Coordinates of C-alpha atoms in Angstrom, one line a residue:
M27 CA -4.0 -51.7 -32.3
S28 CA -5.5 -49.1 -35.1
T29 CA -3.0 -46.2 -36.3
A30 CA -6.1 -44.3 -36.0
R31 CA -6.9 -45.0 -31.9
L32 CA -3.0 -44.7 -31.1
L33 CA -2.9 -41.2 -33.1
A34 CA -6.3 -40.5 -30.9
G35 CA -4.7 -41.5 -28.2
A36 CA -1.4 -39.6 -28.6
Q37 CA -3.7 -36.4 -29.4
L38 CA -5.6 -36.8 -25.9
A39 CA -2.3 -37.5 -24.3
L40 CA -0.8 -34.4 -25.4
A41 CA -4.1 -32.4 -25.0
V42 CA -3.8 -33.4 -21.2
L43 CA -0.3 -32.8 -20.8
A44 CA -0.6 -29.5 -22.5
L45 CA -3.3 -28.4 -20.1
S46 CA -1.7 -29.8 -16.4
S47 CA 1.6 -27.5 -17.5
C48 CA -0.2 -24.4 -18.3
S49 CA -3.1 -24.9 -15.5
S50 CA -1.1 -23.1 -12.7
V51 CA -0.8 -20.4 -14.8
W52 CA -4.4 -20.5 -16.0
G53 CA -5.6 -20.6 -12.1
C54 CA -3.3 -17.6 -11.0
S55 CA -5.0 -14.4 -11.0
D56 CA -3.9 -11.2 -9.4
T57 CA -6.5 -8.2 -8.8
T58 CA -5.6 -4.7 -7.7
A59 CA -7.9 -2.8 -5.2
K60 CA -8.8 0.4 -5.6
R61 CA -7.1 3.5 -4.0
G62 CA -9.7 4.6 -1.1
Q63 CA -10.3 7.7 -0.1
A64 CA -7.7 9.4 1.5
A65 CA -8.3 11.4 5.0
V66 CA -6.9 12.5 8.4
R67 CA -8.4 9.8 9.8
V68 CA -8.9 6.5 7.8
Q69 CA -10.1 2.6 8.8
V70 CA -7.0 0.7 7.6
E71 CA -8.3 -2.2 4.8
N72 CA -6.9 -4.9 3.1
A73 CA -6.5 -5.4 -0.5
S74 CA -9.9 -7.3 -0.1
G75 CA -11.8 -3.8 1.0
Q76 CA -12.4 -5.5 4.2
R77 CA -11.6 -3.2 7.3
L78 CA -9.1 -4.7 9.6
G79 CA -10.5 -3.1 13.0
V80 CA -7.5 -0.3 12.7
T81 CA -7.3 3.1 12.6
A82 CA -5.0 5.7 11.3
E83 CA -4.8 9.3 12.2
V84 CA -2.7 12.0 11.7
V85 CA -2.3 14.1 14.9
D86 CA -0.7 17.1 13.5
W87 CA 1.5 18.6 11.0
R88 CA 4.2 21.7 10.6
L89 CA 6.9 22.9 8.5
A90 CA 10.3 23.0 10.0
P91 CA 13.6 22.2 8.8
H92 CA 14.8 18.9 9.5
P93 CA 16.9 18.6 12.6
Q94 CA 19.9 16.3 10.8
T95 CA 19.9 18.5 7.5
P96 CA 18.5 22.5 8.9
D97 CA 20.4 23.2 5.0
A98 CA 17.6 22.1 3.0
G99 CA 15.0 24.0 4.2
D100 CA 11.3 23.1 5.2
M101 CA 9.8 19.9 5.1
V102 CA 6.8 18.1 6.6
H103 CA 6.9 17.3 10.0
F104 CA 3.6 15.1 10.7
H105 CA 2.7 13.0 13.9
F106 CA 0.2 9.9 13.2
R107 CA -1.5 7.6 15.4
F108 CA -2.7 3.6 15.0
D109 CA -5.3 2.9 17.2
G110 CA -6.5 -1.1 17.0
V111 CA -3.2 -2.7 16.4
D112 CA -2.4 -6.3 17.9
E113 CA 0.5 -7.9 18.3
Y114 CA -0.2 -9.9 14.9
S115 CA -1.6 -7.0 12.4
G116 CA 1.3 -4.7 11.5
P117 CA -0.7 -2.4 8.8
A118 CA 0.9 0.1 6.8
V119 CA -0.5 3.1 4.9
D120 CA 0.5 6.1 2.6
A121 CA 1.1 9.5 4.2
C122 CA 0.8 12.1 1.6
A123 CA 1.4 16.0 1.9
V124 CA -1.0 17.5 -0.5
D125 CA -2.4 20.6 -1.8
K126 CA -5.7 23.0 -1.3
K127 CA -6.7 20.6 -4.9
R128 CA -5.8 17.4 -2.5
V129 CA -2.8 16.6 -5.3
A130 CA -0.2 14.9 -3.6
L131 CA 2.9 16.3 -3.3
G132 CA 5.3 13.7 -1.3
C133 CA 4.7 10.7 0.0
L134 CA 5.8 7.9 2.0
T135 CA 4.5 4.1 3.8
V136 CA 4.1 4.8 7.2
Y137 CA 4.4 1.1 9.4
S138 CA 2.1 0.6 12.5
S139 CA 5.3 -1.6 13.9
D140 CA 7.3 1.5 14.1
V141 CA 5.1 2.9 16.6
S142 CA 4.3 1.6 20.0
G143 CA 1.6 1.8 22.8
P144 CA -0.4 0.2 25.1
G145 CA -3.9 -1.3 24.2
G146 CA -3.0 -1.7 20.3
S147 CA -2.5 2.0 19.8
G148 CA 0.9 3.9 19.5
T149 CA 2.2 7.4 18.0
G150 CA 5.0 8.3 15.7
D151 CA 6.4 10.8 13.6
D152 CA 8.3 11.3 10.2
W153 CA 9.2 13.8 7.5
L154 CA 7.9 14.2 4.2
T155 CA 10.2 16.2 1.3
V156 CA 8.3 18.2 -1.0
Q157 CA 9.8 20.3 -3.8
H158 CA 7.4 23.6 -2.8
P159 CA 6.3 23.2 0.9
E160 CA 4.4 26.6 1.0
Q161 CA 1.9 24.8 -1.3
V162 CA 1.3 22.2 1.4
A163 CA -2.7 22.4 2.6
G164 CA -2.5 19.0 4.9
V165 CA -1.6 15.6 5.3
L166 CA -3.8 12.7 4.0
L167 CA -3.6 9.0 5.2
V168 CA -4.5 6.4 2.4
P169 CA -6.6 3.8 4.1
N170 CA -5.1 0.9 1.8
D171 CA -2.9 -1.9 3.4
Q172 CA 0.4 -1.6 2.3
S173 CA 2.3 -4.0 4.2
G174 CA 1.1 -7.3 2.3
G175 CA 3.8 -9.0 0.7
R176 CA 2.4 -11.6 -1.1
P177 CA 3.8 -12.5 -4.8
T178 CA 2.2 -12.0 -8.1
C179 CA 1.5 -14.3 -10.6
E180 CA 4.1 -12.7 -13.0
R181 CA 6.8 -13.5 -10.0
D182 CA 5.1 -16.6 -8.8
P183 CA 2.5 -18.3 -11.2
K184 CA 1.9 -21.5 -8.5
D185 CA 1.7 -19.9 -5.3
G186 CA 1.1 -16.1 -6.2
G187 CA -2.1 -14.3 -7.1
G188 CA -5.2 -12.7 -5.2
P189 CA -5.9 -9.9 -4.1
H190 CA -3.0 -7.0 -4.1
P191 CA -3.1 -3.4 -2.6
P192 CA -3.1 -0.4 -5.2
E193 CA 0.1 1.1 -6.2
P194 CA 1.7 3.2 -3.1
A195 CA 1.1 6.7 -4.1
S196 CA 3.3 9.5 -5.2
V197 CA 3.9 13.0 -6.1
G198 CA 1.2 13.9 -8.6
D199 CA -1.5 11.6 -7.9
Q200 CA -4.9 13.1 -7.0
L201 CA -6.3 12.3 -3.7

C-alpha cells in the first residue's frame, strides 16, 4: 500500500471520528417559546405553542396581611382555578401581580397538581409578595406551561434539546 493511500485513509478515519464524536452536539438544538399573552383567564399551552386543553383563571384577589406574618403588611391573596386537568397532565403557569401598565410587581408559579376537584377542575389560593401593594391593579396568568423539566443541550447534549418554555415571569416584566 502506498504512503499516499495510507495518509488518505488516515485522514478519512480522523474525519469520521471527529464528526461522530460531535454529531450529538450538532444534532442537539434548544428552542425557547415566546411568552404568551398574560390574562385573567388563559388557555395553557406547551413549549411548542399547542393548547393543552387546560384553562387557568384568576378567580379573585385582594390585598390583605398574611395570617402567619401580619406585621409584614399587605400581600396579594388570590384564588385561581384550573379546568380540564387530567391525572396525567400537571401544567403550571406563572401568576403575577401587575400595576396599571401591566408591569409585574411580583410573580410565582402555580401548579395544577396543587389543586384538586371533580371532573378535572380545582381551585387553590396563594400569596404574592410585592414591594408596593398599593400599586397592584390585578393578577394575571401567563399561559406558558412551566411544568416541563426537559434538559437543555448544554446540560445533556445527548438527550437534551427541543422546545422549552420561556423564562418564568419576574418583577419588572411587561405583561
